[in-house]
JSON list of C-alpha atoms in Angstrom, two decimals:
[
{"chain": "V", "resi": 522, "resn": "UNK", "atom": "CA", "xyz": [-2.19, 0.28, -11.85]},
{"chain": "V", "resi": 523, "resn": "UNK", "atom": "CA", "xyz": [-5.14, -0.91, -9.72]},
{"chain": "V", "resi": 524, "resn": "UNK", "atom": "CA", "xyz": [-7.16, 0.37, -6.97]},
{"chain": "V", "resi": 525, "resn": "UNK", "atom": "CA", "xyz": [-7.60, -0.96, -3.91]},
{"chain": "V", "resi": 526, "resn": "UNK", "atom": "CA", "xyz": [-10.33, 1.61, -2.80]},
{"chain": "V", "resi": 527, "resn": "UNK", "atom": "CA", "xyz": [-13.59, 0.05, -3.67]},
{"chain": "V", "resi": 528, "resn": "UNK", "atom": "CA", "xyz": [-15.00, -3.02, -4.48]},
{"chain": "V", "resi": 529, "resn": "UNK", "atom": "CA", "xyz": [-11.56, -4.76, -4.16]},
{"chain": "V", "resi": 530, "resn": "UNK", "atom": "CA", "xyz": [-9.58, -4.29, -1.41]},
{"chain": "V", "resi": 531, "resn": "UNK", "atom": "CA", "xyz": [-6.78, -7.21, -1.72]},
{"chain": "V", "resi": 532, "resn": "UNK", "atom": "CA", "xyz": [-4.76, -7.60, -4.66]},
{"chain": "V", "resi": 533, "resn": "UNK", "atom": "CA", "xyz": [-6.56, -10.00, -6.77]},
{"chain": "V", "resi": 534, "resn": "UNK", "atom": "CA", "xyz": [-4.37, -13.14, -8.51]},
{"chain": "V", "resi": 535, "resn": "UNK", "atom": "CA", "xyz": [-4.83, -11.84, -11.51]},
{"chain": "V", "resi": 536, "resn": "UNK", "atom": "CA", "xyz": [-3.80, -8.22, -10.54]},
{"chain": "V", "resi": 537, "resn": "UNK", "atom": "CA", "xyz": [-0.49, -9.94, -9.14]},
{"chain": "V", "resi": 538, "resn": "UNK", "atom": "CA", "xyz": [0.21, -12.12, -12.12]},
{"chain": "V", "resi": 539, "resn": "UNK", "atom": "CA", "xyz": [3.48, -10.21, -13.57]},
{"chain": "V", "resi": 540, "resn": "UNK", "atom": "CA", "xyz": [4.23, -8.69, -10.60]},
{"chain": "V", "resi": 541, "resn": "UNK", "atom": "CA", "xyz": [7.92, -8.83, -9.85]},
{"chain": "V", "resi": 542, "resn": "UNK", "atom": "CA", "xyz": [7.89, -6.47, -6.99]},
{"chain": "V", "resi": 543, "resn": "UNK", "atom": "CA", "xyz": [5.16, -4.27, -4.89]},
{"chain": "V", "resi": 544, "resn": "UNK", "atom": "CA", "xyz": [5.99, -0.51, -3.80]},
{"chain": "V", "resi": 545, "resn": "UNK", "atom": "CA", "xyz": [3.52, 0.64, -1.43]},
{"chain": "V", "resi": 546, "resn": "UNK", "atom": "CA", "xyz": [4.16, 4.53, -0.99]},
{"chain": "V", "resi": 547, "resn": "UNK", "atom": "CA", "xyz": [2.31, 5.83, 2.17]},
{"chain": "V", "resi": 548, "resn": "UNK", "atom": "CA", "xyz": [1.87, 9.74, 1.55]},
{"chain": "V", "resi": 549, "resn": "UNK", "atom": "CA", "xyz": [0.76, 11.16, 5.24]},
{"chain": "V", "resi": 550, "resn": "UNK", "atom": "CA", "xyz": [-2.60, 12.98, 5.12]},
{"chain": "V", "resi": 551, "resn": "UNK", "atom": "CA", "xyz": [-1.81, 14.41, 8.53]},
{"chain": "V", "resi": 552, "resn": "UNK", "atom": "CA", "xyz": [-3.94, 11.14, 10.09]},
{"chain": "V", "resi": 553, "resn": "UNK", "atom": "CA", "xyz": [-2.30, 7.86, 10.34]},
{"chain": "V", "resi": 554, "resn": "UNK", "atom": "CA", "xyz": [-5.99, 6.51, 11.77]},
{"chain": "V", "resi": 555, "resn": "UNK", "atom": "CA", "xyz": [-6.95, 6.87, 7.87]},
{"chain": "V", "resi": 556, "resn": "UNK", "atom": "CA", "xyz": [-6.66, 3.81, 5.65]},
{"chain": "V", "resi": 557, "resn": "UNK", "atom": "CA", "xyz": [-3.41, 3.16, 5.43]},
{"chain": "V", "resi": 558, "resn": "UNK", "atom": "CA", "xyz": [-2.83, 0.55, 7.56]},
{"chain": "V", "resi": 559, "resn": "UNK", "atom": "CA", "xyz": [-5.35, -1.90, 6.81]},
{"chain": "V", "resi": 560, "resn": "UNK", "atom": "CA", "xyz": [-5.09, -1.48, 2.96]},
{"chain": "V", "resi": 561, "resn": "UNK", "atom": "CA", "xyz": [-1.01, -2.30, 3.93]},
{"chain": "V", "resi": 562, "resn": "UNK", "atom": "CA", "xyz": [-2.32, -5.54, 5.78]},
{"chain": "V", "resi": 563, "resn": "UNK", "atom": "CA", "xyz": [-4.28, -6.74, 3.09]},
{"chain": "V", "resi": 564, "resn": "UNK", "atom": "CA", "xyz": [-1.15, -5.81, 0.20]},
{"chain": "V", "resi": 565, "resn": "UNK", "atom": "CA", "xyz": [0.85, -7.45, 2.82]},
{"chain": "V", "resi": 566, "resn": "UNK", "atom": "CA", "xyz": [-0.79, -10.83, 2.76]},
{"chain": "V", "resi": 567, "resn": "UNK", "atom": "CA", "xyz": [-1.16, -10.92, -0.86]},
{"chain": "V", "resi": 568, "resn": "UNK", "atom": "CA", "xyz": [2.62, -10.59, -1.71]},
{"chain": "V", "resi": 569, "resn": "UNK", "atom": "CA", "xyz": [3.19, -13.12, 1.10]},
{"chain": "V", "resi": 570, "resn": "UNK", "atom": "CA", "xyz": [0.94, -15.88, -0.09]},
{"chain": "V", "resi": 571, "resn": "UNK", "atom": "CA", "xyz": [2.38, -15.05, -3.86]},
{"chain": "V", "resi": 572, "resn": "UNK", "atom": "CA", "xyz": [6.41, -14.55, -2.80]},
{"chain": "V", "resi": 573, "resn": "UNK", "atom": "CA", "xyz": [6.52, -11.33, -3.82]},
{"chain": "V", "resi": 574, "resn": "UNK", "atom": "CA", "xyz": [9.00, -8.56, -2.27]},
{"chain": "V", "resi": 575, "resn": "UNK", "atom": "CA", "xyz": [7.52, -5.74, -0.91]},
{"chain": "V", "resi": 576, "resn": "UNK", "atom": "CA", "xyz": [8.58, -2.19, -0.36]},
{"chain": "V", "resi": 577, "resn": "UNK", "atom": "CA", "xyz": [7.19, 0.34, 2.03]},
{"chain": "V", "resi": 578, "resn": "UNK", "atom": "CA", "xyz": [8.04, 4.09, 1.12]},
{"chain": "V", "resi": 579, "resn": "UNK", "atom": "CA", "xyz": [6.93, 6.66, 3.57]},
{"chain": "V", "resi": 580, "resn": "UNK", "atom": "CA", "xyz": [7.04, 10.21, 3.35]},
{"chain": "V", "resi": 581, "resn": "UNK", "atom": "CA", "xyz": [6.64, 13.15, 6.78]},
{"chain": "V", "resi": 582, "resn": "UNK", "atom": "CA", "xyz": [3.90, 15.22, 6.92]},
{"chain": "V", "resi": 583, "resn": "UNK", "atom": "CA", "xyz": [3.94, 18.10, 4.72]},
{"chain": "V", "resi": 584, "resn": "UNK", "atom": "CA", "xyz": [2.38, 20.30, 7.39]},
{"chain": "V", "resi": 585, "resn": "UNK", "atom": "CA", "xyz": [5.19, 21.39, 9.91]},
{"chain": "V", "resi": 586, "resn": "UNK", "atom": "CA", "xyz": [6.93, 17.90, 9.14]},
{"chain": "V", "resi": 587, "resn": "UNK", "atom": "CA", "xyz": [10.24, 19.78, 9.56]},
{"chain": "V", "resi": 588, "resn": "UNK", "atom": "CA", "xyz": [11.86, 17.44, 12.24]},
{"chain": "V", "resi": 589, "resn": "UNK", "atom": "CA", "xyz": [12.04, 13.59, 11.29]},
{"chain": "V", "resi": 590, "resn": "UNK", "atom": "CA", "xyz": [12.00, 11.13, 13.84]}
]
């Protein structure tokens, strides 16, 4: 497991080395405007430039997330 809060932001090559597969799992804060998206952008490029599959999982807000749309 690495971080990508921090000093690195982008999957390094090394990080990525025996990577068969990412899974980025998005679990909603009640704020999409938080760091999501950029830290997706950056994962994003790094499986691209590597071949790697990626998978986005993303979950409804916990707070009143009763209808999913």
């Amino acid at each position: 497991v690495y971080s990508l809060y921090g000093k690195t932001r982008k999957p390094t090559e090394e990080s990525l080395k025996d990577v068969d597969i990412l899974v980025y799992d998005i679990q909603d804060i009640g704020a999409r405007f938080y760091t999501y998206i950029s830290t997706l952008g950056l994962l994003l490029e790094a499986a691209k430039g590597r071949g790697i599959p990626l998978m986005v999982l993303d979950r409804p807000n916990p707070i009143g997330g009763l209808a999913v749309g």
